[in-house]
Amino acid sequence: MIDYRSDTVTKPSPAMLEAMFSAKVGDDVFGEDPTINELENFTAEMFAMEAGLFCPSGTMTNQIAIKCHTQPGDEVVCDKLSHIYQYEGGGIAFNSGCSVNLIEGNRGRISAEQVLHCINADDVHKAATSMVSLENTSNRGGGSCYDFAEIVKIKEVCNQYNLKLHLDGARLFNAIVSKKETPKQYGEIFDSISICLSKGLGTPVGSLVLGNKDFIKKARRIRKVFGGGMRQAGYLAAAGLYALQNNVDRIAEDHHHSQMLATALGKKSFVDTILSVETNIIIFSVKNEMTPKLFIEKMKENDIYMYPISPTQVRIVVHLDISKEMIQKTIEVIEKM
Ligand SMILES: *Cc1c(COP(=O)(O)O)cnc(C)c1O
């Protein structure tokens, strides 16, 4: 099976399993799991941020950050395609009682100027704008990356208007590897950063939220309220440590593989447009007699799985369980179509 439906489908490698088996664990609600403590410290240091908090999912880390940065009745600014708005079950309203101001960005990326224009006036009629959330890379934007200079400009607007700045970095390492950036650059700018260990980094479970000590203290309380306080989860944290130490640089391979697939697709007359490939996600539309459904069925006949993300578009996600041989086989299948 060649599975391009998502980068969440990866299974732990033998070396990762080995690290999990030999983890030292304790009760993390008591703060006594040494491996979780190590993972939180290791990641915070990597980003030069004060502290980190290990959580079961990226939805939880995002929702905790929103809850920490807002009061009910506040407004959150983000792109219309954002995961926090599209795919977290209405959590912004459900958990934090906030409204949203949705920006129509460029493939999931918003600009400082757009942020500036949607900050509400200090007026009793209006919701108080209290935070901005960015997503890098953008999932629905097809793995698009921010230009770091624009993030710096957004931060200046946030400083000027006293807004918190959160980063949904579910695939931040894809951006960092693709744009040759560093985690510390991000740590310097954002009030909170969420990263997923279970996407491109290949662990079975887990995300972290990073921030200053006061933020993490509050986040730890909210994690408990959300039901995310875990006990001997050091077995999972060990997978995270292994991934951060071994699986970051290799992401470049995934990006190379997605370029190869995009090149093969670009030669086919039934392929309409391919969103320029920046990382591990390829989104393309089909035309003539081809439909996403038909394309996906053809792939399935060859034991290749992809996901139709709209009535005209297919999404392919490359990840660490996709080998060079699998890419070759997929290209052969595409060429024969
Ligand atoms: C996957 C993802 C998340 C978190 O998803 P979980 O399945 O809850 O871990 C958050 N943001 C983006 C952009 C994602 O792709």
Coordinates of C-alpha atoms and ligand atoms in Angstrom, one line a residue:
M1 CA 0.0 0.0 0.0
I2 CA 1.3 3.5 -0.9
D3 CA -0.6 5.9 1.2
Y4 CA -0.5 9.6 0.3
R5 CA -3.8 10.5 2.1
S6 CA -2.0 12.3 4.9
D7 CA 1.3 12.5 6.7
T8 CA -0.5 11.3 9.8
V9 CA -0.5 7.7 8.5
T10 CA 3.1 6.9 9.4
K11 CA 4.0 4.1 11.8
P12 CA 6.9 4.2 14.2
S13 CA 10.1 2.8 12.8
P14 CA 12.0 0.0 14.7
A15 CA 14.5 2.5 16.1
M16 CA 11.7 4.7 17.3
L17 CA 9.9 1.8 18.9
E18 CA 13.2 0.9 20.6
A19 CA 13.4 4.4 22.1
M20 CA 9.8 4.0 23.3
F21 CA 10.4 0.6 24.9
S22 CA 13.3 1.8 26.9
A23 CA 11.7 5.1 28.1
K24 CA 11.8 6.0 31.8
V25 CA 8.3 7.0 32.8
G26 CA 6.3 8.4 35.8
D27 CA 3.1 10.2 36.5
D28 CA 3.1 13.3 34.4
V29 CA 0.1 14.9 36.2
F30 CA 2.5 14.9 39.2
G31 CA 5.2 16.3 36.9
E32 CA 7.2 13.1 37.5
D33 CA 7.6 11.6 34.0
P34 CA 11.3 12.2 33.2
T35 CA 10.9 11.6 29.5
I36 CA 8.1 14.1 29.1
N37 CA 10.1 16.6 31.1
E38 CA 13.0 16.0 28.9
L39 CA 10.9 16.4 25.7
E40 CA 9.4 19.6 26.9
N41 CA 12.8 21.1 27.9
F42 CA 14.5 19.9 24.7
T43 CA 11.8 21.4 22.5
A44 CA 11.7 24.7 24.4
E45 CA 15.5 25.0 24.1
M46 CA 15.3 24.2 20.4
F47 CA 13.0 27.2 19.9
A48 CA 14.7 29.3 22.6
M49 CA 11.4 29.6 24.4
E50 CA 11.0 29.3 28.2
A51 CA 8.8 26.2 28.4
G52 CA 6.8 23.5 26.6
L53 CA 3.8 21.3 27.3
F54 CA 3.2 17.9 25.8
C55 CA -0.4 17.2 24.7
P56 CA -2.3 14.4 22.9
S57 CA -3.1 16.4 19.7
G58 CA -2.4 19.5 17.7
T59 CA -6.1 20.4 18.0
M60 CA -5.6 20.5 21.8
T61 CA -2.4 22.6 21.7
N62 CA -4.0 25.1 19.4
Q63 CA -7.2 25.3 21.5
I64 CA -5.2 25.6 24.7
A65 CA -3.3 28.6 23.2
I66 CA -6.5 30.3 22.1
K67 CA -8.0 29.8 25.6
C68 CA -4.9 31.2 27.3
H69 CA -4.7 34.3 25.1
T70 CA -8.4 35.3 25.1
Q71 CA -11.5 36.1 27.2
P72 CA -15.0 35.1 26.1
G73 CA -16.3 37.7 23.7
D74 CA -12.9 38.4 22.2
E75 CA -12.1 38.0 18.5
V76 CA -9.4 35.9 16.9
V77 CA -7.9 36.9 13.6
C78 CA -6.8 34.2 11.1
D79 CA -6.9 33.1 7.5
K80 CA -10.2 31.6 6.3
L81 CA -8.5 28.3 5.5
S82 CA -6.9 27.9 9.0
H83 CA -7.1 24.6 10.7
I84 CA -8.2 26.3 13.9
Y85 CA -11.3 27.5 12.1
Q86 CA -12.0 24.8 9.6
Y87 CA -11.0 21.6 11.3
E88 CA -11.3 21.9 15.1
G89 CA -15.0 21.4 15.5
G90 CA -15.9 25.0 16.2
G91 CA -13.5 24.9 19.1
I92 CA -12.8 28.7 19.1
A93 CA -16.4 29.3 20.0
F94 CA -16.9 26.1 22.0
N95 CA -13.9 26.3 24.2
S96 CA -13.1 30.0 24.4
G97 CA -16.4 31.8 23.5
C98 CA -14.7 33.9 20.9
S99 CA -15.7 35.1 17.5
V100 CA -13.3 35.0 14.5
N101 CA -12.4 37.6 11.9
L102 CA -11.5 35.6 8.8
I103 CA -9.0 36.9 6.3
E104 CA -9.0 35.8 2.6
G105 CA -5.2 35.3 2.4
N106 CA -2.9 33.9 -0.3
R107 CA -3.0 30.1 0.0
G108 CA -3.6 30.3 3.7
R109 CA -1.1 33.1 4.4
I110 CA -2.2 36.5 5.6
S111 CA -0.3 39.8 5.4
A112 CA 0.4 42.4 8.0
E113 CA -1.7 44.9 6.1
Q114 CA -4.7 42.5 6.1
V115 CA -4.3 42.0 9.9
L116 CA -4.1 45.8 10.4
H117 CA -7.4 46.3 8.6
C118 CA -9.4 43.8 10.7
I119 CA -8.4 44.9 14.1
N120 CA -11.6 46.2 15.7
A121 CA -11.8 49.8 17.1
D122 CA -11.9 50.2 20.9
D123 CA -15.7 50.6 20.8
V124 CA -18.3 49.0 23.0
H125 CA -20.2 47.7 19.9
K126 CA -17.2 45.6 18.8
A127 CA -15.6 42.4 19.9
A128 CA -12.1 43.0 21.4
T129 CA -9.5 41.7 18.9
S130 CA -7.0 40.0 21.2
M131 CA -5.0 37.5 19.1
V132 CA -3.7 36.6 15.6
S133 CA -3.1 33.0 14.6
L134 CA -0.8 32.0 11.7
E135 CA -0.4 28.6 10.1
N136 CA 3.0 27.6 8.7
T137 CA 3.0 25.6 6.5
S138 CA -0.7 26.0 5.5
N139 CA -2.4 22.7 5.1
R140 CA -5.3 23.8 2.9
G141 CA -2.9 26.2 1.1
G142 CA -1.1 23.1 -0.2
G143 CA 1.9 23.2 2.1
S144 CA 2.6 26.9 1.4
C145 CA 5.2 28.6 3.5
Y146 CA 5.3 32.2 4.9
D147 CA 7.9 34.7 3.9
F148 CA 9.5 35.3 7.2
A149 CA 9.8 39.0 6.6
E150 CA 6.0 39.1 6.5
I151 CA 5.8 37.4 9.9
V152 CA 8.1 40.0 11.3
K153 CA 5.7 42.7 10.0
I154 CA 2.7 41.0 11.5
K155 CA 4.5 40.9 14.8
E156 CA 5.0 44.6 14.6
V157 CA 1.3 45.1 14.1
C158 CA 0.6 42.8 17.1
N159 CA 3.0 44.8 19.3
Q160 CA 1.4 48.0 18.3
Y161 CA -2.1 46.8 19.1
N162 CA -1.3 44.6 22.0
L163 CA -2.3 41.4 20.3
K164 CA -1.0 37.9 21.1
L165 CA 0.5 36.0 18.2
H166 CA 0.1 32.2 17.9
L167 CA 1.6 29.9 15.4
D168 CA -0.1 26.7 14.3
G169 CA 3.1 24.9 13.3
A170 CA 1.7 21.5 12.8
R171 CA 4.1 21.3 9.8
L172 CA 6.5 24.0 10.9
F173 CA 9.6 21.8 10.3
N174 CA 8.5 21.4 6.7
A175 CA 8.7 25.2 6.4
I176 CA 12.0 25.5 8.3
V177 CA 13.7 22.8 6.2
S178 CA 12.2 24.2 2.9
K179 CA 13.2 27.8 3.6
K180 CA 16.4 27.0 5.5
E181 CA 15.2 28.8 8.6
T182 CA 15.8 28.0 12.3
P183 CA 13.3 27.2 15.1
K184 CA 14.9 30.0 17.2
Q185 CA 13.7 32.6 14.6
Y186 CA 10.2 31.5 15.3
G187 CA 10.7 31.3 19.1
E188 CA 11.8 34.9 19.2
I189 CA 8.6 36.2 17.5
F190 CA 5.6 34.2 18.7
D191 CA 3.9 34.2 22.1
S192 CA 2.9 30.6 21.5
I193 CA 3.9 27.9 19.0
S194 CA 2.1 24.5 18.5
I195 CA 4.1 21.8 16.8
C196 CA 2.9 18.3 15.8
L197 CA 5.1 15.3 16.3
S198 CA 2.7 13.0 14.5
K199 CA 2.8 14.5 11.0
G200 CA 6.1 14.9 9.1
L201 CA 8.1 13.8 12.1
G202 CA 6.5 10.4 12.2
T203 CA 5.5 9.7 15.8
P204 CA 2.3 7.8 16.6
V205 CA 0.9 10.5 18.9
G206 CA 1.6 13.9 20.3
S207 CA 2.0 17.7 20.0
L208 CA 3.7 20.4 22.0
V209 CA 2.8 24.0 22.8
L210 CA 5.6 26.3 23.6
G211 CA 5.6 29.7 25.3
N212 CA 6.9 31.6 28.3
K213 CA 6.7 30.2 31.8
D214 CA 3.5 32.0 32.8
F215 CA 1.8 30.9 29.6
I216 CA 2.8 27.3 30.1
K217 CA 1.6 27.4 33.7
K218 CA -1.8 28.5 32.5
A219 CA -1.7 26.1 29.6
R220 CA -1.0 23.2 32.0
R221 CA -4.2 24.0 34.0
I222 CA -6.3 24.3 30.8
R223 CA -4.9 21.0 29.5
K224 CA -6.2 19.3 32.7
V225 CA -9.6 20.9 32.2
F226 CA -9.7 19.7 28.6
G227 CA -9.0 16.2 29.8
G228 CA -5.5 16.1 28.4
G229 CA -3.5 15.4 31.6
M230 CA -1.7 12.1 30.8
R231 CA 0.1 9.7 33.2
Q232 CA 3.0 7.5 32.0
A233 CA 3.0 9.1 28.6
G234 CA 6.8 9.1 28.5
Y235 CA 6.6 6.2 26.1
L236 CA 5.0 8.6 23.6
A237 CA 7.4 11.5 24.6
A238 CA 10.3 9.1 23.8
A239 CA 9.0 8.8 20.3
G240 CA 8.9 12.6 20.1
L241 CA 12.5 13.0 21.3
Y242 CA 13.6 10.4 18.8
A243 CA 11.8 12.2 16.0
L244 CA 13.2 15.7 16.9
Q245 CA 16.7 14.3 17.0
N246 CA 16.5 12.1 13.9
N247 CA 13.7 13.0 11.6
V248 CA 14.0 16.7 10.9
D249 CA 16.7 17.0 8.3
R250 CA 15.3 14.0 6.3
I251 CA 12.2 16.1 5.6
A252 CA 14.2 17.5 2.6
E253 CA 13.8 14.0 1.0
D254 CA 10.0 14.3 1.2
H255 CA 10.1 17.7 -0.5
H256 CA 12.3 16.3 -3.2
H257 CA 9.8 13.4 -3.7
S258 CA 6.8 15.7 -3.9
Q259 CA 8.7 17.7 -6.6
M260 CA 9.2 14.5 -8.6
L261 CA 5.5 13.7 -8.4
A262 CA 4.5 17.2 -9.4
T263 CA 6.8 17.0 -12.4
A264 CA 5.2 13.7 -13.5
L265 CA 1.7 15.1 -13.1
G266 CA 2.6 18.3 -14.9
K267 CA 3.1 16.3 -18.1
K268 CA -0.4 14.9 -18.2
S269 CA -3.1 16.6 -20.3
F270 CA -5.8 15.8 -17.7
V271 CA -4.0 17.8 -15.1
D272 CA -5.2 21.4 -15.0
T273 CA -3.3 23.4 -12.4
I274 CA -0.8 22.3 -9.7
L275 CA -0.4 24.7 -6.8
S276 CA 3.4 25.4 -6.8
V277 CA 4.9 22.7 -4.6
E278 CA 6.8 24.2 -1.6
T279 CA 6.9 21.3 0.8
N280 CA 5.4 17.8 1.1
I281 CA 1.8 18.6 -0.1
I282 CA 0.7 18.6 -3.7
I283 CA -2.8 19.9 -4.6
F284 CA -3.8 19.8 -8.2
S285 CA -7.0 20.1 -10.2
V286 CA -8.0 17.9 -13.1
K287 CA -9.9 18.6 -16.4
N288 CA -11.3 17.1 -19.5
E289 CA -12.9 13.7 -18.8
M290 CA -10.9 13.3 -15.6
T291 CA -12.5 13.8 -12.1
P292 CA -10.8 13.5 -8.7
K293 CA -13.0 10.5 -8.1
L294 CA -11.9 8.7 -11.3
F295 CA -8.2 9.6 -10.7
I296 CA -8.3 8.3 -7.2
E297 CA -10.0 5.0 -8.4
K298 CA -7.3 4.5 -11.0
M299 CA -4.7 5.0 -8.3
K300 CA -6.5 2.6 -6.0
E301 CA -6.3 -0.2 -8.6
N302 CA -2.6 0.1 -8.2
D303 CA -2.8 0.1 -4.4
I304 CA -2.0 3.9 -4.2
Y305 CA -4.2 6.0 -2.0
M306 CA -4.9 9.8 -2.4
Y307 CA -7.5 12.2 -1.1
P308 CA -10.0 14.3 -3.1
I309 CA -10.1 17.6 -1.3
S310 CA -12.7 19.3 -3.5
P311 CA -14.9 18.4 -6.4
T312 CA -12.0 19.3 -8.8
Q313 CA -8.9 18.8 -6.7
V314 CA -6.7 15.9 -5.4
R315 CA -4.3 16.2 -2.5
I316 CA -1.1 14.1 -2.2
V317 CA 0.9 14.2 1.0
V318 CA 4.4 12.8 1.0
H319 CA 5.9 11.6 4.3
L320 CA 8.7 9.4 5.8
D321 CA 6.9 6.1 5.1
I322 CA 7.0 6.9 1.4
S323 CA 10.2 5.4 -0.1
K324 CA 12.0 6.3 -3.3
E325 CA 10.7 3.0 -4.8
M326 CA 7.1 4.0 -4.0
I327 CA 7.7 7.4 -5.7
Q328 CA 9.1 5.6 -8.7
K329 CA 6.1 3.2 -8.9
T330 CA 3.6 6.1 -8.5
I331 CA 5.3 8.0 -11.4
E332 CA 5.1 4.9 -13.6
V333 CA 1.4 4.6 -12.9
I334 CA 0.8 8.3 -13.6
E335 CA 2.9 8.0 -16.9
K336 CA 0.7 5.1 -18.1
M337 CA -2.5 7.0 -17.5
Ligands
LIG1 C1 -3.0 18.1 11.7 C2 -3.1 19.6 12.0 C3 -3.4 20.0 13.3 C4 -3.6 19.2 14.5 O1 -4.3 18.1 14.2 P1 -4.5 16.9 15.3 O2 -5.0 15.8 14.4 O3 -5.5 17.3 16.3 O4 -3.2 16.5 15.9 C5 -3.4 21.4 13.5 N1 -3.1 22.2 12.5 C6 -2.9 21.8 11.2 C7 -2.6 22.8 10.2 C8 -2.8 20.5 10.9 O5 -2.6 20.0 9.7

